[in-house]
Coordinates of N, CA and C in Angstrom, one line a residue:
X1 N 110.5 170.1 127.0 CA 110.5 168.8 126.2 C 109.5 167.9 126.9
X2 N 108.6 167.1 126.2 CA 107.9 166.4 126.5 C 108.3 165.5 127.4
X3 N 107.8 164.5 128.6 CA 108.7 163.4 129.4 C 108.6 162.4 128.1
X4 N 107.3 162.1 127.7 CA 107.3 160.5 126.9 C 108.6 160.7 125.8
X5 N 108.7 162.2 125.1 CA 109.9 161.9 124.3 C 111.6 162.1 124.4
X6 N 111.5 162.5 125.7 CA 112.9 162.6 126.2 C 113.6 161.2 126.7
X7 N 114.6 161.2 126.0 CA 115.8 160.5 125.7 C 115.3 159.7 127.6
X8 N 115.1 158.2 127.0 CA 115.6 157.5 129.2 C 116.8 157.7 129.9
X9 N 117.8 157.9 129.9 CA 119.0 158.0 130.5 C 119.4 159.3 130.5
X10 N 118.4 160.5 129.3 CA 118.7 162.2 130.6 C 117.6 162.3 131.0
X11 N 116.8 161.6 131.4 CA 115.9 162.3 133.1 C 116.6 162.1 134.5
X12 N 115.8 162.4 135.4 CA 116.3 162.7 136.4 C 116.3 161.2 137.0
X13 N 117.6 161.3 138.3 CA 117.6 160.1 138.4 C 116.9 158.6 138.8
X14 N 115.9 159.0 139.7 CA 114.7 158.4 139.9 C 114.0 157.8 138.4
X15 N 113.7 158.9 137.5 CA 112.7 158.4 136.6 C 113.8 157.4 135.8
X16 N 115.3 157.9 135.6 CA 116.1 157.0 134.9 C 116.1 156.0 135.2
X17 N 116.3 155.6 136.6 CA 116.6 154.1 137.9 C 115.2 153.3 137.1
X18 N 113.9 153.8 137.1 CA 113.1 153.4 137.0 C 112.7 153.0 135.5
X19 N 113.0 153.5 134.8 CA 112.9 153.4 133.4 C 113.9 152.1 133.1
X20 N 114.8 152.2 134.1 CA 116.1 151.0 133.5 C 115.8 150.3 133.9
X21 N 115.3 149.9 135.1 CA 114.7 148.6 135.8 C 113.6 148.0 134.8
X22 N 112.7 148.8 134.4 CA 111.9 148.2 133.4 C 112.2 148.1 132.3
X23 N 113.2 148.9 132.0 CA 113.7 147.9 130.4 C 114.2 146.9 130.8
X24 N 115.1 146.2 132.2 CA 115.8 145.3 132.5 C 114.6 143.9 132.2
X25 N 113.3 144.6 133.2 CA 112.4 143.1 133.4 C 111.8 143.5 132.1
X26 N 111.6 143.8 130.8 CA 111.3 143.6 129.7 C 112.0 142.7 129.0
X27 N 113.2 142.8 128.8 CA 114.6 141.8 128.4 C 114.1 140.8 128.8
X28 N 114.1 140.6 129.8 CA 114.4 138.9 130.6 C 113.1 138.5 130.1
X29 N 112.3 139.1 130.4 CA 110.7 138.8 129.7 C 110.9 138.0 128.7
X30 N 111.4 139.3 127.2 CA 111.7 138.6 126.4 C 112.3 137.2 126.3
X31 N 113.3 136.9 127.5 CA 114.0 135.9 127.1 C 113.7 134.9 127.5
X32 N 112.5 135.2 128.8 CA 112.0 133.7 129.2 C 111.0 133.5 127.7
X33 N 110.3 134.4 127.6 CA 109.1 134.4 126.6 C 109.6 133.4 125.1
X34 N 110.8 134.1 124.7 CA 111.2 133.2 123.2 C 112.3 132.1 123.9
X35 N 112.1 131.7 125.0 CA 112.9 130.3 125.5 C 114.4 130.8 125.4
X36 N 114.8 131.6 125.2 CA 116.4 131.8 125.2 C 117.1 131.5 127.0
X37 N 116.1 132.1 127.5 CA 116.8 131.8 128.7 C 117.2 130.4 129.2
X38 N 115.9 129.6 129.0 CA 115.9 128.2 129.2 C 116.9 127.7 128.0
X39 N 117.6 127.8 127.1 CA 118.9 127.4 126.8 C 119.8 127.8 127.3
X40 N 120.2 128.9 127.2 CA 121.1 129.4 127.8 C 121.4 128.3 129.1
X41 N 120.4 128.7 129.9 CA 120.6 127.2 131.1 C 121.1 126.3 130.8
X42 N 120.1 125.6 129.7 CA 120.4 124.0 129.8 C 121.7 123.9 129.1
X43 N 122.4 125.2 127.9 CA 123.8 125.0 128.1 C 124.5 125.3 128.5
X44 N 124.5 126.2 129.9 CA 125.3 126.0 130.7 C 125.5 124.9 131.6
X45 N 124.6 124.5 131.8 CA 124.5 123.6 132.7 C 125.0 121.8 131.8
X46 N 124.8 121.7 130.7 CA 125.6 120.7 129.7 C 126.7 120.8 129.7
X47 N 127.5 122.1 129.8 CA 128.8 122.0 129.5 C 129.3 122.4 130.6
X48 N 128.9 122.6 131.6 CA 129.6 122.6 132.9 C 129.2 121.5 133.6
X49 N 128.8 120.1 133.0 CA 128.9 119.0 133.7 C 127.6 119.0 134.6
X50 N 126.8 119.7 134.8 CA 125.7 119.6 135.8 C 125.0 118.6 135.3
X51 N 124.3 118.7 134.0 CA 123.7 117.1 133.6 C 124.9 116.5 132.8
X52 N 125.7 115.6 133.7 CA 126.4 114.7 133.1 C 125.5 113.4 132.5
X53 N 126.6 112.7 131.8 CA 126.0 111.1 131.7 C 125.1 110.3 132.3
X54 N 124.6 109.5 132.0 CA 124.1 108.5 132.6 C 124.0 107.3 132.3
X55 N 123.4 106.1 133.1 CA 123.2 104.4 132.8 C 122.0 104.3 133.3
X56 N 121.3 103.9 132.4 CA 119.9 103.3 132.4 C 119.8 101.9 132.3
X57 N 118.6 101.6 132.7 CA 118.0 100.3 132.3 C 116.6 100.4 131.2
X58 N 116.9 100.0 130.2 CA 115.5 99.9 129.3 C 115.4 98.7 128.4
X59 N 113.9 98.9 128.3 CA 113.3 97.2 128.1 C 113.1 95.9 128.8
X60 N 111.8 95.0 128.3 CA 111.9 94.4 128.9 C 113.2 93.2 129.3
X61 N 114.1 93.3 128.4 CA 115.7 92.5 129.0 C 116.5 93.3 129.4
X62 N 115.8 94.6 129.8 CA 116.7 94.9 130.7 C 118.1 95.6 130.1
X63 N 118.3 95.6 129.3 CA 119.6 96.0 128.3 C 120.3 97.3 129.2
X64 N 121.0 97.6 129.0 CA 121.0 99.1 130.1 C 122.4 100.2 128.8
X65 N 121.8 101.2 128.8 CA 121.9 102.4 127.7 C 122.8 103.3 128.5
X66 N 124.0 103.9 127.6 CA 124.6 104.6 128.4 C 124.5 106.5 127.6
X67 N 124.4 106.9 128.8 CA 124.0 108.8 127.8 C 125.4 109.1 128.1
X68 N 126.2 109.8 127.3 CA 127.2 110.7 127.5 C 127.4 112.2 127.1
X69 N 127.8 113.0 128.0 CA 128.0 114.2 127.4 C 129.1 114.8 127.0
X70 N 129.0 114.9 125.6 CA 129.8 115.4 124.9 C 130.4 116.7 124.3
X71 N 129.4 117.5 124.9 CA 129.1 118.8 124.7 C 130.2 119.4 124.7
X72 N 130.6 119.8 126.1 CA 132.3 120.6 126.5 C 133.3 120.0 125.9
X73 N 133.4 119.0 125.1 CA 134.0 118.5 124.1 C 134.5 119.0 123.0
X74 N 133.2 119.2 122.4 CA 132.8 119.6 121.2 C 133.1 121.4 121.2
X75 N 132.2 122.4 122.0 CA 133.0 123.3 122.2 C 134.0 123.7 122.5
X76 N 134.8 123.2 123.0 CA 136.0 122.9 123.2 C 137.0 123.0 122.0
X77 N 136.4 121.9 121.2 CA 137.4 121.5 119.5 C 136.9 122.8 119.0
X78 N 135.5 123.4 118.9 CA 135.5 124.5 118.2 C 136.2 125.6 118.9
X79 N 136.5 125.7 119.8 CA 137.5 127.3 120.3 C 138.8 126.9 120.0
X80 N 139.0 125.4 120.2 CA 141.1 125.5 119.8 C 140.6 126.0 117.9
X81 N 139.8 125.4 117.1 CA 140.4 125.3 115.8 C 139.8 126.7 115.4
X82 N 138.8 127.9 116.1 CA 138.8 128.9 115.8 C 140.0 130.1 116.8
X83 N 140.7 129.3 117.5 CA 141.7 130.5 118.2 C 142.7 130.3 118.1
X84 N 143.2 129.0 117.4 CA 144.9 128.0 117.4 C 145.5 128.9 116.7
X85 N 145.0 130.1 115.5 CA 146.4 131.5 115.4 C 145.7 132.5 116.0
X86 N 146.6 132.9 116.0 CA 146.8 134.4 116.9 C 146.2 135.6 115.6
X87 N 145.1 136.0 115.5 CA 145.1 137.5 115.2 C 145.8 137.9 114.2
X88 N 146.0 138.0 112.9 CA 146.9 138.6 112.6 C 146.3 140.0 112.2
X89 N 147.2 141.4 112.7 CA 146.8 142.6 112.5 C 147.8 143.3 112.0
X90 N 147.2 143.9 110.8 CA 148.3 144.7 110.3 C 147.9 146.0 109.7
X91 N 148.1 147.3 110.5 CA 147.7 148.4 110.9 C 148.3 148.9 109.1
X92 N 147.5 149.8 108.7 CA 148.2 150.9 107.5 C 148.0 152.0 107.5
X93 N 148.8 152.8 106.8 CA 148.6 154.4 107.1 C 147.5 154.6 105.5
X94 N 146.6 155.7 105.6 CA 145.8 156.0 104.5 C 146.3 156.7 103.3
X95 N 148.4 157.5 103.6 CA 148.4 157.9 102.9 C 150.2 157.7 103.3
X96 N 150.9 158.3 102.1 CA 152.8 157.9 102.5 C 153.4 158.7 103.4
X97 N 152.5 159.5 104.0 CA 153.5 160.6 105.2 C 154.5 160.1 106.0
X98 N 155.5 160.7 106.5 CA 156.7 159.7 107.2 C 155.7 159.4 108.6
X99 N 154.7 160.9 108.7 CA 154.3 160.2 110.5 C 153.4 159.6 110.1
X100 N 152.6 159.0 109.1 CA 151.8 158.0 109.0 C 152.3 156.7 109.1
X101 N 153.4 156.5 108.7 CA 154.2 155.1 108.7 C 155.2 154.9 109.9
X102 N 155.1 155.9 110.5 CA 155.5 156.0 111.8 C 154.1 155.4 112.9
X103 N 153.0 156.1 113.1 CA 152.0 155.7 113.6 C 151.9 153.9 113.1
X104 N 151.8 153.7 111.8 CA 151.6 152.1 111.8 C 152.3 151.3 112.4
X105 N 153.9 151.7 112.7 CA 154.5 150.8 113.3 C 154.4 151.1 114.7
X106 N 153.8 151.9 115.5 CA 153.3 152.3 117.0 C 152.4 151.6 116.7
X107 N 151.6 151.1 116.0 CA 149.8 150.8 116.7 C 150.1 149.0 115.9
X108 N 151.0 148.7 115.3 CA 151.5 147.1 115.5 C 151.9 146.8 116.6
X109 N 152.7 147.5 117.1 CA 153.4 147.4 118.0 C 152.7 146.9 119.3
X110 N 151.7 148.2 119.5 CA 150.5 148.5 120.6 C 149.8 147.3 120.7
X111 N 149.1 147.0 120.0 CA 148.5 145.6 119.2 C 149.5 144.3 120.0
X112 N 150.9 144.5 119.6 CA 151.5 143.5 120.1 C 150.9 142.7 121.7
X113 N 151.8 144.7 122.0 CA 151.2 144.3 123.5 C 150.6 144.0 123.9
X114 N 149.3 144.2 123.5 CA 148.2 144.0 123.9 C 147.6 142.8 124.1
X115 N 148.4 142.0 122.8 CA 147.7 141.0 122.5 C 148.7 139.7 123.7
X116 N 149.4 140.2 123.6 CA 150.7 139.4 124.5 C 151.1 139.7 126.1
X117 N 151.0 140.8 126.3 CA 151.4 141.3 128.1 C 150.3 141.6 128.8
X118 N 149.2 142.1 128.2 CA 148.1 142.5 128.8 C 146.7 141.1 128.9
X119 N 147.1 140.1 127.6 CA 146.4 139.2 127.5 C 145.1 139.4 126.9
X120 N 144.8 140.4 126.0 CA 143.7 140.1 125.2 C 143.9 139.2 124.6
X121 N 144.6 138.5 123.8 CA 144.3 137.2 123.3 C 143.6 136.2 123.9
X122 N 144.2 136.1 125.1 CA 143.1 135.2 126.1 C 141.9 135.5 126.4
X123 N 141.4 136.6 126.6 CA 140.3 137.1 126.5 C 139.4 137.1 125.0
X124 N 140.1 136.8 124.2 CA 139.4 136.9 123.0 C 139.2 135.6 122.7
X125 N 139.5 134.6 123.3 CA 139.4 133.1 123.1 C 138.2 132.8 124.5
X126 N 138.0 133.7 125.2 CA 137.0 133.4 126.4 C 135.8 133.8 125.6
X127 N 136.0 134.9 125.2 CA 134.9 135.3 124.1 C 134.2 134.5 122.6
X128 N 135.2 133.9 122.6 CA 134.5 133.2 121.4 C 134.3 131.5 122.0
X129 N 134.4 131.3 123.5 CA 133.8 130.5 124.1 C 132.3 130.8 124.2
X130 N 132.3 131.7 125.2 CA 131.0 132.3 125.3 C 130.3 132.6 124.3
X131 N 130.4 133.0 123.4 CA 130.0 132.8 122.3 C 129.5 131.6 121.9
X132 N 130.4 130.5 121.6 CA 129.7 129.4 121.4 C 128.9 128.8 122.3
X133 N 129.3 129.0 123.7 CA 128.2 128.8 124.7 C 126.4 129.3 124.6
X134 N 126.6 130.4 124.3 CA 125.3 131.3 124.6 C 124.4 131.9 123.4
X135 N 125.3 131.5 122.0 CA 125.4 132.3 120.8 C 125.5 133.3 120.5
X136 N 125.8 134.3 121.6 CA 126.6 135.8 120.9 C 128.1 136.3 122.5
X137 N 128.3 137.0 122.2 CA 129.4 137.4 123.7 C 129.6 138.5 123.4
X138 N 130.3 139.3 124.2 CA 130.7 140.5 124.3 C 132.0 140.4 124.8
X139 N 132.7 141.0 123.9 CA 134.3 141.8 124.8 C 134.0 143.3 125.2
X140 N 134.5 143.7 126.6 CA 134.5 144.9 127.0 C 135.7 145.3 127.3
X141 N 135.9 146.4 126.9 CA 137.4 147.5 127.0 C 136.8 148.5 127.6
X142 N 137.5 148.5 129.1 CA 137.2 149.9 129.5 C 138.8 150.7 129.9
X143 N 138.6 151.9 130.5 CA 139.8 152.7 130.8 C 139.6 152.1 132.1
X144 N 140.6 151.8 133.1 CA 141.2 151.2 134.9 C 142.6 152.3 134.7
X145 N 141.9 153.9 135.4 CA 142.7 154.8 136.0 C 143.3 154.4 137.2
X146 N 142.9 153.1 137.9 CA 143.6 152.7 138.9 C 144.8 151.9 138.2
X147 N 145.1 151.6 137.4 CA 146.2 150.6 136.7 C 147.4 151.6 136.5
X148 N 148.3 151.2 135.8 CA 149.2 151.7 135.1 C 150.5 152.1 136.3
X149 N 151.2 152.7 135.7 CA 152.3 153.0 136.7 C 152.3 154.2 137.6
X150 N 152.8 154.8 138.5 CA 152.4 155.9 139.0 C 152.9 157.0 138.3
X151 N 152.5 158.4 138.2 CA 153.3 159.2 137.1 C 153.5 160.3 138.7
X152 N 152.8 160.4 139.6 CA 152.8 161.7 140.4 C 152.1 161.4 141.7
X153 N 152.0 162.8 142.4 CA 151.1 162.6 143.5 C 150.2 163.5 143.5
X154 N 148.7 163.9 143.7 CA 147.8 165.0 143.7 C 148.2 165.7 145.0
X155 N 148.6 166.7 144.5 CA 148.8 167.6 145.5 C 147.5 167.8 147.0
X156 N 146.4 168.3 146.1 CA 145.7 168.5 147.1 C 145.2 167.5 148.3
X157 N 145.1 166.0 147.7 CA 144.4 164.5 148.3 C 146.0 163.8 149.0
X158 N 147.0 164.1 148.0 CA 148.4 163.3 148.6 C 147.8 161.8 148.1
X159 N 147.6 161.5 147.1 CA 146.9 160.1 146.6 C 147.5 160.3 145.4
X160 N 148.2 158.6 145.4 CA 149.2 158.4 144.2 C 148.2 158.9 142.7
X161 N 148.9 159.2 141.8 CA 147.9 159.3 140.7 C 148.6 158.2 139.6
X162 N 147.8 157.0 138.8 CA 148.2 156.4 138.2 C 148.1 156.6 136.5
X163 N 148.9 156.3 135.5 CA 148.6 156.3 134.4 C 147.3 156.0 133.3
X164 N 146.9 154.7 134.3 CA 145.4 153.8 133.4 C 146.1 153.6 132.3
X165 N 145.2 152.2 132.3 CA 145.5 151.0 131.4 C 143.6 150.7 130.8
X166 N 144.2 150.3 129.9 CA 142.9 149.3 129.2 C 142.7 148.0 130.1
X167 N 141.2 147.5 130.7 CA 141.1 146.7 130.9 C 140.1 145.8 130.3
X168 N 140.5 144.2 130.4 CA 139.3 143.6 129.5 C 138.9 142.1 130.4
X169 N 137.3 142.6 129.6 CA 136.5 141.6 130.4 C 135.5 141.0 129.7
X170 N 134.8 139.5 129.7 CA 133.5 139.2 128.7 C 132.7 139.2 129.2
X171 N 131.6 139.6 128.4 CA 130.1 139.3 128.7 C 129.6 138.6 128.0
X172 N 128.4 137.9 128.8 CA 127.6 137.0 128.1 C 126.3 137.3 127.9
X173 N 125.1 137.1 127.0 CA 123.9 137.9 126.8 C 123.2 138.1 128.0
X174 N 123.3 137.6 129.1 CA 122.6 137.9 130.4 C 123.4 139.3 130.9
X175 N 124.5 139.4 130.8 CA 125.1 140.8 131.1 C 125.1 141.8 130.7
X176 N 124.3 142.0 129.3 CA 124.3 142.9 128.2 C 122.8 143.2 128.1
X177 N 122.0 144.3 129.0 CA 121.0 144.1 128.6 C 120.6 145.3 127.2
X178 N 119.8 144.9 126.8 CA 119.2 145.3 125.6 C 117.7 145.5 125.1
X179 N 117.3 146.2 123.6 CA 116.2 145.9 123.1 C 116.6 144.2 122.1
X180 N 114.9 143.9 122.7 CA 115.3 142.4 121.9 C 113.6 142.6 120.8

């Protein structure tokens, strides 16, 4: 197979490392290039208070102007009144089987948990912060075979072996790289 048309992530590892590194500084390129990054900044930096308020003096009497930031305010009111209910999810089977209506009330259930012991809700409310922060966000679910309860021991290592759990985490478009 040709190198130029083989897939970036099955060459070898070198050419891969190198291939990713340059799509990485093409991203950012992009993002200095169409100013995204420079917002991104300046709203982070608005809504984490870094350019707070200020008091000026302007004109000749002197008058003196006050700047406030309102910003983390404002996103703020938008994440309570887009997150103030909870999700509602309601799983259906595609046909009347008894195990299909069995599965629906497992994966409400699942859902429950999820949303309540594990804390994706919270996570889904960080995400549609970030979101409004940055204009897009990411939720990630990955498998943490380190989590869960213990079921055994590997015989061969003597190292507990755990069940794994789903874990969740957000990203924000700086963490996500991509074609832009």
């Amino acid at each position: 197979m040709s190198n130029s048309l083989q897939y970036w992530a099955s060459k070898i590892p070198q050419e891969c490392a190198h291939d990713a590194e340059s799509r990485i500084d093409a991203y950012f390129q992009a993002l200095n290039t169409t100013g995204r990054l420079d917002l991104y900044i300046m709203s982070y930096a608005y809504y984490n208070a870094i350019l707070a308020g200020s008091a000026n003096q302007t004109g000749v009497q002197g008058f003196s102007t006050l700047s406030i930031n309102h910003y983390r305010n404002f996103l703020t009111h938008l994440v309570n009144l887009t997150t103030d209910s909870r999700p509602a999810f309601a799983p259906r089977a595609t046909n009347t089987a008894h195990k299909s209506q069995v599965q629906t009330i497992l994966a409400r259930d699942l859902l429950d948990y999820y949303m309540r012991d594990k804390h994706l809700e919270e996570f889904l409310r960080k995400a549609v912060e970030a979101a409004l922060l940055y204009g897009e966000a990411f939720l990630l679910s990955e498998w943490d075979s380190a989590d869960g309860e213990v079921y055994g021991i590997d015989p061969e290592t003597k190292i507990k072996v755990r069940e794994g759990d789903i874990k969740y985490s957000v990203c924000n478009p700086l963490d996500v790289i991509r074609a832009v």
